[in-house]
Tab-separated table of C-alpha atoms and ligand atoms in Angstrom:
chain	number	residue	atom	x	y	z
A	1	MET	CA	-42.934	22.051	37.981
A	2	GLN	CA	-44.705	19.350	36.132
A	3	ARG	CA	-42.532	17.499	33.997
A	4	ARG	CA	-43.039	17.090	30.290
A	5	VAL	CA	-45.782	14.745	28.878
A	6	PHE	CA	-44.533	14.436	25.350
A	7	ILE	CA	-47.093	11.592	23.811
A	8	GLN	CA	-50.457	12.710	25.382
A	9	ALA	CA	-49.753	16.327	24.346
A	10	LEU	CA	-48.977	15.226	20.747
A	11	LEU	CA	-52.200	13.182	20.708
A	12	ALA	CA	-54.092	16.326	21.955
A	13	GLY	CA	-52.379	18.322	19.200
A	14	VAL	CA	-50.162	20.479	21.361
A	15	SER	CA	-46.306	21.094	20.368
A	16	THR	CA	-44.126	19.938	22.971
A	17	ALA	CA	-40.861	21.673	23.035
A	18	VAL	CA	-41.987	24.593	25.196
A	19	MET	CA	-42.725	22.020	28.018
A	20	LEU	CA	-39.274	21.029	28.599
A	21	PRO	CA	-37.748	22.329	32.110
A	22	PHE	CA	-34.165	22.022	31.294
A	23	SER	CA	-33.132	21.274	27.831
A	24	LYS	CA	-32.161	24.563	25.895
A	25	LEU	CA	-33.351	23.085	22.835
A	26	PRO	CA	-32.577	24.573	19.218
A	27	ALA	CA	-35.507	26.594	18.016
A	28	ALA	CA	-36.196	24.200	15.312
A	29	ALA	CA	-36.832	21.479	17.650
A	30	GLN	CA	-40.486	21.486	17.922
A	31	THR	CA	-41.997	18.003	18.169
A	32	ASN	CA	-44.986	18.202	16.466
A	33	GLN	CA	-45.616	14.556	15.364
A	34	LEU	CA	-45.026	11.112	16.549
A	35	THR	CA	-42.010	9.236	14.869
A	36	PRO	CA	-42.452	5.810	14.004
A	37	LEU	CA	-40.292	3.510	16.478
A	38	PRO	CA	-36.900	2.730	14.731
A	39	ILE	CA	-36.213	-0.909	14.852
A	40	PRO	CA	-32.332	-1.464	14.796
A	41	GLU	CA	-31.062	-3.513	11.830
A	42	LEU	CA	-30.783	-7.077	12.795
A	43	MET	CA	-27.460	-8.662	12.302
A	44	ARG	CA	-27.006	-12.394	12.326
A	45	GLY	CA	-23.451	-12.505	11.441
A	46	GLU	CA	-21.870	-14.628	8.722
A	47	LEU	CA	-20.948	-18.172	9.293
A	48	LYS	CA	-17.320	-18.879	8.333
A	49	ASP	CA	-15.473	-22.163	9.165
A	50	GLY	CA	-17.861	-22.746	11.962
A	51	VAL	CA	-17.392	-19.257	13.548
A	52	ARG	CA	-20.229	-16.845	13.271
A	53	VAL	CA	-18.701	-13.413	12.242
A	54	TYR	CA	-19.980	-9.900	12.943
A	55	ASN	CA	-18.356	-6.749	11.597
A	56	LEU	CA	-19.009	-3.852	13.812
A	57	ASN	CA	-17.966	-0.212	12.895
A	58	MET	CA	-17.992	2.095	15.704
A	59	GLN	CA	-18.487	5.544	13.918
A	60	ARG	CA	-19.411	9.126	14.169
A	61	GLY	CA	-22.456	10.576	12.678
A	62	THR	CA	-25.501	12.833	13.000
A	63	HIS	CA	-28.825	11.899	14.028
A	64	GLU	CA	-32.325	13.596	13.778
A	65	PHE	CA	-33.907	13.452	17.265
A	66	PHE	CA	-35.758	16.410	16.202
A	67	ALA	CA	-36.881	16.745	12.403
A	68	GLY	CA	-34.334	18.993	10.615
A	69	VAL	CA	-31.919	19.178	13.584
A	70	LYS	CA	-28.719	17.243	12.917
A	71	THR	CA	-27.196	16.251	16.480
A	72	PRO	CA	-23.655	14.906	16.308
A	73	THR	CA	-23.677	11.216	17.726
A	74	LEU	CA	-21.871	7.948	18.069
A	75	GLY	CA	-23.139	4.624	16.776
A	76	ILE	CA	-22.312	1.039	15.858
A	77	ASN	CA	-23.173	0.402	12.163
A	78	ALA	CA	-25.631	3.310	12.547
A	79	SER	CA	-25.865	7.071	13.361
A	80	TYR	CA	-26.891	6.419	16.917
A	81	LEU	CA	-26.948	3.175	18.917
A	82	GLY	CA	-26.099	0.051	17.094
A	83	SER	CA	-27.412	-3.032	15.226
A	84	THR	CA	-29.222	-5.852	17.152
A	85	LEU	CA	-26.710	-8.692	17.348
A	86	LYS	CA	-28.774	-12.069	17.293
A	87	MET	CA	-26.533	-14.972	18.560
A	88	ARG	CA	-27.317	-18.699	19.090
A	89	ALA	CA	-26.420	-20.439	22.121
A	90	GLY	CA	-23.668	-22.834	21.477
A	91	GLU	CA	-22.166	-21.202	18.685
A	92	LYS	CA	-18.671	-19.744	18.332
A	93	ILE	CA	-18.583	-16.267	17.458
A	94	ARG	CA	-15.974	-13.566	16.315
A	95	LEU	CA	-16.818	-9.981	16.563
A	96	ASN	CA	-14.617	-7.494	14.509
A	97	VAL	CA	-14.808	-4.319	16.030
A	98	THR	CA	-13.311	-1.300	14.136
A	99	ASN	CA	-12.950	2.081	16.006
A	100	ASN	CA	-13.803	5.053	13.640
A	101	ILE	CA	-15.035	7.552	16.284
A	102	GLY	CA	-11.493	9.379	16.406
A	103	GLU	CA	-10.878	8.720	20.187
A	104	THR	CA	-9.914	5.607	22.196
A	105	THR	CA	-12.679	3.383	23.115
A	106	THR	CA	-13.863	-0.190	24.034
A	107	LEU	CA	-16.739	-2.286	23.418
A	108	HIS	CA	-18.188	-4.699	26.381
A	109	TRP	CA	-20.503	-7.523	25.801
A	110	HIS	CA	-22.725	-6.838	29.017
A	111	GLY	CA	-23.976	-10.127	30.438
A	112	LEU	CA	-22.132	-12.548	28.281
A	113	HIS	CA	-19.895	-15.267	29.840
A	114	LEU	CA	-16.642	-15.112	28.080
A	115	PRO	CA	-12.604	-14.970	28.758
A	116	ALA	CA	-11.577	-11.877	30.339
A	117	LYS	CA	-9.669	-10.842	27.170
A	118	ALA	CA	-12.725	-10.900	25.165
A	119	ASP	CA	-14.724	-8.872	27.768
A	120	GLY	CA	-14.307	-5.264	26.057
A	121	GLY	CA	-13.708	-3.817	29.554
A	122	PRO	CA	-11.273	-1.077	30.411
A	123	HIS	CA	-8.204	-3.106	29.511
A	124	GLN	CA	-9.311	-3.821	26.080
A	125	VAL	CA	-8.687	-0.725	24.542
A	126	ILE	CA	-9.331	-0.066	20.731
A	127	GLU	CA	-7.187	2.876	19.424
A	128	PRO	CA	-8.638	4.926	16.841
A	129	GLY	CA	-8.430	3.217	13.228
A	130	LYS	CA	-7.789	-0.144	15.006
A	131	THR	CA	-9.853	-3.526	14.826
A	132	TRP	CA	-10.428	-5.563	17.853
A	133	SER	CA	-11.466	-9.152	17.115
A	134	PRO	CA	-12.509	-11.099	20.292
A	135	GLU	CA	-13.605	-14.729	19.827
A	136	PHE	CA	-15.620	-16.945	22.182
A	137	LYS	CA	-18.444	-19.479	22.378
A	138	VAL	CA	-21.880	-18.357	23.287
A	139	ILE	CA	-22.508	-19.906	26.588
A	140	GLN	CA	-25.811	-18.310	27.684
A	141	GLU	CA	-29.569	-18.961	28.355
A	142	ALA	CA	-31.739	-17.246	25.754
A	143	ALA	CA	-32.239	-13.703	26.745
A	144	THR	CA	-31.862	-9.791	25.928
A	145	PHE	CA	-28.229	-8.662	26.526
A	146	TRP	CA	-26.249	-5.524	25.318
A	147	TYR	CA	-23.196	-4.182	24.371
A	148	HIS	CA	-21.634	-0.562	25.041
A	149	SER	CA	-18.586	1.395	25.656
A	150	HIS	CA	-16.817	0.824	28.784
A	151	MET	CA	-13.883	3.299	28.240
A	152	HIS	CA	-12.057	4.100	31.415
A	153	GLU	CA	-13.519	7.257	32.877
A	154	LYS	CA	-15.254	7.976	29.674
A	155	THR	CA	-18.281	5.164	29.694
A	156	GLY	CA	-20.832	7.841	30.888
A	157	GLU	CA	-20.042	10.262	27.968
A	158	GLN	CA	-19.417	7.698	25.086
A	159	VAL	CA	-22.676	5.722	26.004
A	160	TRP	CA	-24.586	9.193	26.338
A	161	ARG	CA	-23.298	10.069	22.862
A	162	GLY	CA	-24.794	6.637	21.529
A	163	LEU	CA	-22.243	3.738	21.979
A	164	ALA	CA	-24.726	0.975	23.072
A	165	GLY	CA	-26.769	-1.702	21.197
A	166	VAL	CA	-28.947	-4.784	21.857
A	167	ILE	CA	-28.047	-8.660	21.769
A	168	ILE	CA	-30.634	-11.410	21.475
A	169	VAL	CA	-29.430	-14.730	22.344
A	170	GLU	CA	-31.812	-17.698	21.295
A	171	ASP	CA	-31.795	-21.326	21.891
A	172	ASN	CA	-33.901	-24.343	20.728
A	173	LYS	CA	-35.410	-24.990	24.051
A	174	THR	CA	-36.997	-21.367	24.429
A	175	ASN	CA	-37.925	-21.221	20.596
A	176	ALA	CA	-40.226	-24.123	21.584
A	177	LEU	CA	-42.183	-21.971	23.832
A	178	ASN	CA	-44.008	-20.141	20.983
A	179	LEU	CA	-43.390	-16.612	22.304
A	180	PRO	CA	-43.592	-13.868	19.869
A	181	ASN	CA	-40.270	-13.967	18.170
A	182	GLN	CA	-40.743	-12.147	14.678
A	183	TYR	CA	-38.264	-9.476	15.088
A	184	GLY	CA	-39.448	-6.050	14.416
A	185	VAL	CA	-43.115	-7.423	14.127
A	186	ASP	CA	-43.985	-8.773	17.289
A	187	ASP	CA	-40.482	-9.103	19.066
A	188	ILE	CA	-39.165	-5.492	19.572
A	189	PRO	CA	-36.102	-4.197	21.171
A	190	VAL	CA	-36.969	-1.260	23.300
A	191	VAL	CA	-33.815	0.877	24.453
A	192	LEU	CA	-35.137	3.362	27.073
A	193	GLN	CA	-32.938	6.499	27.557
A	194	GLU	CA	-33.183	10.227	28.209
A	195	ARG	CA	-31.079	12.988	27.039
A	196	GLN	CA	-30.440	16.633	27.530
A	197	PHE	CA	-29.764	18.773	24.398
A	198	SER	CA	-27.899	22.249	24.037
A	199	ARG	CA	-29.398	25.085	21.881
A	200	ASP	CA	-27.006	24.274	19.101
A	201	GLY	CA	-28.714	20.819	18.572
A	202	GLY	CA	-25.951	18.950	20.418
A	203	LEU	CA	-26.322	16.480	23.002
A	204	TYR	CA	-25.490	18.107	26.333
A	205	TYR	CA	-23.194	16.190	28.708
A	206	GLY	CA	-22.594	17.939	32.008
A	207	ASN	CA	-19.628	17.084	33.901
A	208	SER	CA	-20.478	19.050	37.170
A	209	ARG	CA	-20.149	18.015	40.646
A	210	HIS	CA	-23.876	17.361	40.727
A	211	ASN	CA	-23.847	15.520	37.393
A	212	MET	CA	-21.338	12.999	38.782
A	213	MET	CA	-23.221	12.685	42.304
A	214	MET	CA	-26.652	12.190	40.879
A	215	GLY	CA	-25.553	10.624	37.631
A	216	MET	CA	-26.547	12.047	34.290
A	217	SER	CA	-30.101	12.247	33.522
A	218	GLY	CA	-32.272	14.156	31.001
A	219	ASP	CA	-35.504	15.735	30.245
A	220	VAL	CA	-36.255	14.334	26.685
A	221	PRO	CA	-37.250	10.645	26.649
A	222	VAL	CA	-35.792	8.579	23.757
A	223	VAL	CA	-36.661	5.165	22.498
A	224	ASN	CA	-34.291	3.382	20.073
A	225	GLY	CA	-33.090	6.967	19.487
A	226	ALA	CA	-36.501	8.340	18.673
A	227	VAL	CA	-38.334	11.001	20.454
A	228	ALA	CA	-41.951	10.572	21.009
A	229	PRO	CA	-42.114	7.178	19.077
A	230	VAL	CA	-45.091	5.014	17.851
A	231	PHE	CA	-45.154	1.294	17.205
A	232	THR	CA	-47.748	-0.116	15.114
A	233	ALA	CA	-49.034	-3.401	16.649
A	234	LYS	CA	-50.262	-5.879	13.895
A	235	THR	CA	-50.344	-8.900	16.473
A	236	GLN	CA	-52.429	-9.609	19.222
A	237	LYS	CA	-49.564	-9.851	21.479
A	238	ILE	CA	-46.169	-8.211	21.332
A	239	ARG	CA	-43.083	-9.046	23.316
A	240	LEU	CA	-40.833	-6.055	24.375
A	241	ARG	CA	-37.161	-6.524	25.174
A	242	ILE	CA	-36.714	-3.652	27.545
A	243	LEU	CA	-33.314	-2.195	28.303
A	244	ASN	CA	-32.757	0.568	30.719
A	245	GLY	CA	-29.964	2.064	28.524
A	246	SER	CA	-29.976	5.194	30.495
A	247	ASN	CA	-26.933	6.455	32.419
A	248	ALA	CA	-28.324	7.004	35.919
A	249	SER	CA	-32.205	6.801	35.997
A	250	PHE	CA	-34.328	4.177	37.444
A	251	TYR	CA	-37.689	3.514	35.857
A	252	ASN	CA	-40.851	2.262	37.269
A	253	LEU	CA	-42.545	1.189	34.000
A	254	GLY	CA	-46.189	0.637	33.322
A	255	PHE	CA	-48.982	1.467	30.829
A	256	ASP	CA	-51.111	4.720	31.070
A	257	ASP	CA	-54.273	2.795	30.986
A	258	ASN	CA	-52.838	0.551	33.850
A	259	ARG	CA	-53.315	-2.702	31.788
A	260	LYS	CA	-51.720	-5.624	33.070
A	261	PHE	CA	-48.756	-7.298	31.292
A	262	LEU	CA	-46.708	-10.553	31.749
A	263	GLN	CA	-43.117	-10.411	32.592
A	264	ILE	CA	-41.339	-13.318	31.068
A	265	GLY	CA	-37.489	-12.389	31.326
A	266	SER	CA	-34.784	-10.969	33.396
A	267	ASP	CA	-31.368	-9.875	32.585
A	268	GLY	CA	-29.790	-13.235	31.714
A	269	SER	CA	-32.639	-15.658	31.256
A	270	LEU	CA	-36.435	-16.065	30.922
A	271	LEU	CA	-38.180	-16.409	34.059
A	272	PRO	CA	-39.001	-19.850	35.637
A	273	GLU	CA	-42.606	-18.587	35.513
A	274	SER	CA	-44.340	-15.667	33.708
A	275	PHE	CA	-46.318	-13.460	35.894
A	276	GLU	CA	-48.705	-10.783	35.528
A	277	THR	CA	-48.062	-7.325	36.696
A	278	THR	CA	-48.783	-3.543	36.080
A	279	ARG	CA	-45.388	-2.308	37.038
A	280	LEU	CA	-41.775	-3.130	36.255
A	281	GLU	CA	-38.666	-1.402	38.232
A	282	LEU	CA	-35.572	-1.315	35.951
A	283	GLY	CA	-32.358	0.072	37.075
A	284	PRO	CA	-29.760	1.453	34.518
A	285	GLY	CA	-28.304	-1.648	32.892
A	286	GLU	CA	-31.095	-3.924	33.686
A	287	ARG	CA	-33.173	-5.989	31.156
A	288	ALA	CA	-36.584	-7.506	31.204
A	289	GLU	CA	-38.889	-9.142	28.501
A	290	ILE	CA	-42.443	-8.305	28.843
A	291	ILE	CA	-45.669	-9.841	26.687
A	292	VAL	CA	-48.118	-6.891	26.112
A	293	ASP	CA	-51.777	-7.953	24.993
A	294	VAL	CA	-53.268	-5.393	22.738
A	295	SER	CA	-56.093	-7.578	21.295
A	296	ASP	CA	-58.348	-4.807	22.652
A	297	GLY	CA	-57.433	-2.664	19.796
A	298	LYS	CA	-56.876	0.194	22.187
A	299	GLN	CA	-53.724	2.409	22.120
A	300	THR	CA	-51.483	2.510	25.128
A	301	VAL	CA	-48.390	4.365	26.185
A	302	LEU	CA	-45.323	2.883	27.898
A	303	ALA	CA	-44.422	5.361	30.500
A	304	SER	CA	-42.122	5.471	33.767
A	305	TYR	CA	-44.006	6.436	36.927
A	306	GLY	CA	-42.225	7.993	39.871
A	307	ASP	CA	-41.823	5.890	43.030
A	308	THR	CA	-45.241	5.081	44.208
A	309	GLY	CA	-44.400	4.211	47.596
A	310	THR	CA	-46.020	0.871	47.169
A	311	SER	CA	-42.925	-0.638	45.606
A	312	PRO	CA	-41.905	-4.121	47.117
A	313	MET	CA	-38.399	-2.805	46.443
A	314	GLY	CA	-39.020	0.418	48.307
A	315	ARG	CA	-36.654	2.838	46.680
A	316	GLY	CA	-37.200	5.453	49.459
A	317	MET	CA	-34.701	7.982	47.710
A	318	MET	CA	-36.768	8.374	44.593
A	319	MET	CA	-38.700	11.222	46.062
A	320	GLY	CA	-35.543	12.860	47.585
A	321	ARG	CA	-34.007	12.511	44.098
A	322	GLY	CA	-36.825	14.167	42.359
A	323	MET	CA	-36.879	17.017	44.894
A	324	MET	CA	-33.293	17.333	44.461
A	325	MET	CA	-33.458	17.641	40.785
A	326	GLY	CA	-36.290	20.377	40.873
A	327	GLY	CA	-38.984	17.973	39.726
A	328	GLY	CA	-41.229	18.039	42.720
A	329	GLY	CA	-42.291	14.722	43.716
A	330	SER	CA	-42.902	11.947	41.063
A	331	SER	CA	-41.662	12.433	37.533
A	332	GLN	CA	-43.190	10.826	34.615
A	333	PHE	CA	-41.585	9.960	31.216
A	334	GLU	CA	-43.706	8.795	28.402
A	335	PHE	CA	-41.678	6.774	26.269
A	336	LEU	CA	-43.840	4.832	23.544
A	337	LEU	CA	-47.125	4.727	21.968
A	338	ILE	CA	-48.391	1.306	21.007
A	339	LYS	CA	-51.143	1.536	18.455
A	340	PRO	CA	-52.964	-1.536	17.133
A	341	GLU	CA	-53.950	-1.392	13.708
A	342	GLY	CA	-56.232	-3.351	11.397
A	343	THR	CA	-57.093	-7.075	12.102
A	344	LEU	CA	-54.619	-8.207	14.537
A	345	THR	CA	-52.759	-11.537	13.917
A	346	ALA	CA	-53.531	-14.138	16.537
A	347	SER	CA	-50.938	-14.745	18.873
A	348	ALA	CA	-50.167	-18.053	20.837
A	349	GLU	CA	-50.898	-18.333	24.570
A	350	VAL	CA	-48.086	-17.312	26.926
A	351	PRO	CA	-47.188	-20.488	29.126
A	352	GLN	CA	-46.924	-20.026	32.601
A	353	LYS	CA	-43.821	-22.324	33.010
A	354	LEU	CA	-40.978	-20.972	30.817
A	355	VAL	CA	-37.453	-22.436	31.804
A	356	SER	CA	-36.000	-24.359	34.638
A	357	LEU	CA	-32.927	-22.868	36.206
A	358	ASP	CA	-30.698	-24.836	38.390
A	359	ARG	CA	-31.356	-23.005	41.523
A	360	LEU	CA	-28.131	-22.427	43.682
A	361	SER	CA	-28.585	-22.216	47.470
A	362	ALA	CA	-26.291	-20.726	50.120
A	363	LYS	CA	-25.101	-24.159	51.172
A	364	ASP	CA	-23.467	-24.658	47.671
A	365	ALA	CA	-21.209	-21.624	48.314
A	366	ASN	CA	-17.445	-22.193	48.826
A	367	LYS	CA	-16.941	-18.742	49.922
A	368	THR	CA	-18.670	-15.482	50.881
A	369	ARG	CA	-17.378	-11.947	49.954
A	370	ARG	CA	-18.533	-8.715	51.228
A	371	PHE	CA	-18.957	-5.498	49.340
A	372	ASN	CA	-19.833	-1.962	50.887
A	373	LEU	CA	-21.047	0.661	48.334
A	374	GLU	CA	-20.118	4.022	49.862
A	375	MET	CA	-20.443	7.715	48.692
A	376	THR	CA	-18.465	10.158	50.823
A	377	MET	CA	-19.930	13.671	50.818
A	378	GLY	CA	-17.975	15.521	53.481
A	379	PRO	CA	-16.269	19.060	53.161
A	380	MET	CA	-13.395	17.582	51.393
A	381	MET	CA	-15.638	16.186	48.716
A	382	MET	CA	-17.309	19.573	48.372
A	383	MET	CA	-14.137	21.182	47.624
A	384	GLY	CA	-13.433	18.581	44.828
A	385	LEU	CA	-10.821	16.642	46.909
A	386	GLY	CA	-10.705	12.987	47.456
A	387	THR	CA	-12.854	10.192	45.824
A	388	PRO	CA	-16.505	10.220	46.714
A	389	PHE	CA	-17.350	6.853	45.308
A	390	THR	CA	-15.853	3.671	46.724
A	391	ILE	CA	-16.476	-0.039	46.993
A	392	ASN	CA	-14.811	-1.408	50.325
A	393	GLY	CA	-13.182	2.078	50.737
A	394	LYS	CA	-11.335	1.661	47.482
A	395	ALA	CA	-11.790	3.655	44.322
A	396	MET	CA	-11.125	1.813	40.948
A	397	ASP	CA	-7.219	1.477	40.050
A	398	MET	CA	-6.634	-0.529	36.840
A	399	ARG	CA	-3.366	-1.631	38.382
A	400	ARG	CA	-4.840	-3.417	41.426
A	401	ILE	CA	-6.819	-6.538	41.364
A	402	ASP	CA	-9.168	-6.443	44.280
A	403	GLU	CA	-10.500	-9.992	44.387
A	404	VAL	CA	-9.158	-13.284	43.261
A	405	ILE	CA	-11.566	-16.154	42.645
A	406	LYS	CA	-10.964	-19.904	42.189
A	407	LEU	CA	-12.136	-21.373	38.990
A	408	GLY	CA	-15.043	-23.606	39.575
A	409	ASP	CA	-15.986	-22.087	42.869
A	410	THR	CA	-19.523	-20.984	43.816
A	411	GLU	CA	-19.516	-17.881	45.711
A	412	ILE	CA	-21.920	-15.694	47.666
A	413	TRP	CA	-21.582	-11.820	47.078
A	414	GLN	CA	-23.017	-9.980	49.982
A	415	ILE	CA	-23.267	-6.405	48.790
A	416	HIS	CA	-24.290	-3.630	51.234
A	417	ASN	CA	-25.017	0.060	50.253
A	418	SER	CA	-24.333	2.433	52.931
A	419	SER	CA	-24.719	5.314	50.895
A	420	ALA	CA	-27.871	7.607	50.506
A	421	LEU	CA	-28.521	6.758	46.831
A	422	PRO	CA	-29.401	3.397	45.123
A	423	HIS	CA	-26.700	1.731	42.923
A	424	PRO	CA	-27.313	-0.906	40.369
A	425	PHE	CA	-24.392	-3.435	41.063
A	426	HIS	CA	-23.189	-5.270	37.808
A	427	ILE	CA	-20.719	-8.170	37.598
A	428	HIS	CA	-18.919	-8.981	34.557
A	429	ASP	CA	-18.456	-12.639	33.240
A	430	ILE	CA	-21.035	-14.512	35.167
A	431	GLN	CA	-24.780	-14.533	35.633
A	432	PHE	CA	-25.912	-14.782	39.136
A	433	GLN	CA	-29.089	-15.782	41.013
A	434	ILE	CA	-30.402	-13.199	43.680
A	435	LEU	CA	-30.690	-15.254	47.303
A	436	ASP	CA	-31.995	-12.251	49.048
A	437	ARG	CA	-32.623	-8.582	49.904
A	438	ASN	CA	-32.496	-7.943	53.432
A	439	GLY	CA	-33.021	-11.579	54.198
A	440	THR	CA	-36.246	-11.741	52.054
A	441	PRO	CA	-36.208	-13.940	48.896
A	442	PRO	CA	-36.581	-12.178	45.607
A	443	GLY	CA	-39.970	-11.360	43.967
A	444	PRO	CA	-41.073	-13.196	40.751
A	445	GLY	CA	-39.513	-10.763	38.573
A	446	GLU	CA	-35.935	-11.357	39.974
A	447	ARG	CA	-36.137	-15.052	40.015
A	448	GLY	CA	-34.302	-15.419	36.533
A	449	LEU	CA	-30.665	-15.092	35.913
A	450	LYS	CA	-29.307	-11.645	36.698
A	451	ASP	CA	-26.030	-9.606	35.824
A	452	THR	CA	-27.006	-6.305	37.588
A	453	VAL	CA	-28.986	-5.705	40.789
A	454	THR	CA	-30.205	-2.668	42.111
A	455	VAL	CA	-29.084	-2.326	45.771
A	456	ASN	CA	-31.133	0.290	47.759
A	457	SER	CA	-29.816	2.865	50.321
A	458	GLY	CA	-29.178	0.779	53.453
A	459	GLU	CA	-30.089	-2.450	51.749
A	460	THR	CA	-27.836	-5.766	51.832
A	461	VAL	CA	-28.280	-8.084	48.745
A	462	ARG	CA	-26.794	-11.350	48.606
A	463	ILE	CA	-26.255	-12.908	45.096
A	464	ILE	CA	-24.934	-16.403	44.344
A	465	ALA	CA	-22.831	-17.514	41.145
A	466	LYS	CA	-20.630	-20.239	39.984
A	467	PHE	CA	-17.338	-18.896	38.234
A	468	GLU	CA	-16.684	-21.391	35.552
A	469	ASP	CA	-14.857	-22.099	32.261
A	470	TYR	CA	-12.359	-19.211	31.892
A	471	ALA	CA	-9.437	-18.458	34.066
A	472	ASP	CA	-6.774	-15.883	33.463
A	473	ASP	CA	-4.466	-14.655	36.328
A	474	LYS	CA	-3.447	-11.494	34.522
A	475	ARG	CA	-6.719	-10.016	32.960
A	476	PRO	CA	-9.307	-8.901	35.399
A	477	PHE	CA	-13.106	-8.672	35.003
A	478	MET	CA	-15.011	-5.602	36.528
A	479	TYR	CA	-17.701	-5.317	39.153
A	480	HIS	CA	-19.121	-1.959	39.400
A	481	CYS	CA	-22.147	0.364	39.934
A	482	HIS	CA	-24.061	0.995	36.569
A	483	ILE	CA	-24.950	4.404	37.297
A	484	LEU	CA	-22.134	5.352	34.498
A	485	GLU	CA	-20.951	8.554	36.414
A	486	HIS	CA	-20.562	6.681	39.514
A	487	GLU	CA	-18.535	3.852	37.574
A	488	ASP	CA	-16.450	6.874	35.913
A	489	ALA	CA	-15.805	8.480	39.477
A	490	GLY	CA	-14.407	5.042	40.849
A	491	MET	CA	-17.155	2.982	42.092
A	492	MET	CA	-15.556	-0.118	40.489
A	493	GLY	CA	-13.373	-2.956	41.339
A	494	GLN	CA	-11.416	-5.762	39.697
A	495	PHE	CA	-11.432	-9.599	40.032
A	496	THR	CA	-9.561	-12.586	38.477
A	497	VAL	CA	-10.622	-16.017	38.102
A	498	VAL	CA	-7.535	-18.382	38.368
A	499	ALA	CA	-7.201	-21.925	37.781
B	1	LIG	CU1	-23.835	4.199	41.839
């Protein structure tokens, strides 16, 4: 079956609800028009005694994905998703996080280097009605980060319902590069997700064995909480800070007119050099910053294309995945229409050289650790017995510390995927560099700092990082698969950093 093509259909004047293969949409949920892309409120915090303070309210609400249909959701200072937090490298910050969602939750600062007690992982639970106030210094390169629920065994569901937002870290060094940086004008957060809906208008979150094995995906593409969004460009160049905020889907992004764009950033930094491409692969949890030139005045659609087989990363299972989901080969999501309007304001040239990063090499490492990602699909699993998702043969146990790292050490983590599906591997606390993928050095898009890396079936990826600044022998950091259903099902481990 051909999967939905929202935006092109709308441009052609066709209503799209009928085109959805597996949502049971409410009758009212006809999508007859494009929605202006919502830009989350920018929160700069308030400076108090040298500490920048952010007040975040985790709340319940309703959100109109479809005009006139009120879908129950969760958000942070918003009905769905959260405010964009702007931080400055070098500043001390405090985040007052109040839990008003009526159930236990946590809030994790994905990609930020911080003390374990401030991490917002499964050990920093916020009970309903309570406020949690972590405090730390922003020690980061300028980049796009995010925050989301990390509630033990509930992360998938809580993020699906809306508990996620974007963090922008800026610094003087990169501000001097003259990249587009007017928030909401030419510097745009783009949170890509897809969702399934039930007939009553609710977000449908499945907990079947299949949903757990494959991770939860949907058939309705959503950007910053909007279905079929349009962004009106008023400048020649726009900078998109793209977050793959889906629970489980890998995106192979590009534009429908195959226009070239510049990739300038990865998860935790700008790239050493910008480079031109037509495709961008992003696994769940990963970010990239790109610059799109629309000075030709022509509209273009940001879309995800199925695996073309030409990918340098060679994600072999994507086809199998599509077939297993009944999609029949390559599936396509149209995420966002970009429409230039009027006389476009001139934008500065994007420099090729962006940042210099201290490149770590294998000989800098004090230690190499090995991690094996496994999925067990034997008869016991089919009966619902045993733990299908493990790392080094172990499923997550909050009471067990799996790895102990010496403060100040530089380590290589060699991550092998012996399962049949790709897994985006995320490490808390640090930003790492990719040494190689099956022995091959990373491509230009993976030469910046990273905190999440896709490890394809059969692949071995080596990363290197220095574990600095914060030691705590009691409270652990997490490493895990960022397919949230895999994480919730046990594909996670814990490490401490000790002095
Ligand atoms: Cu996984």
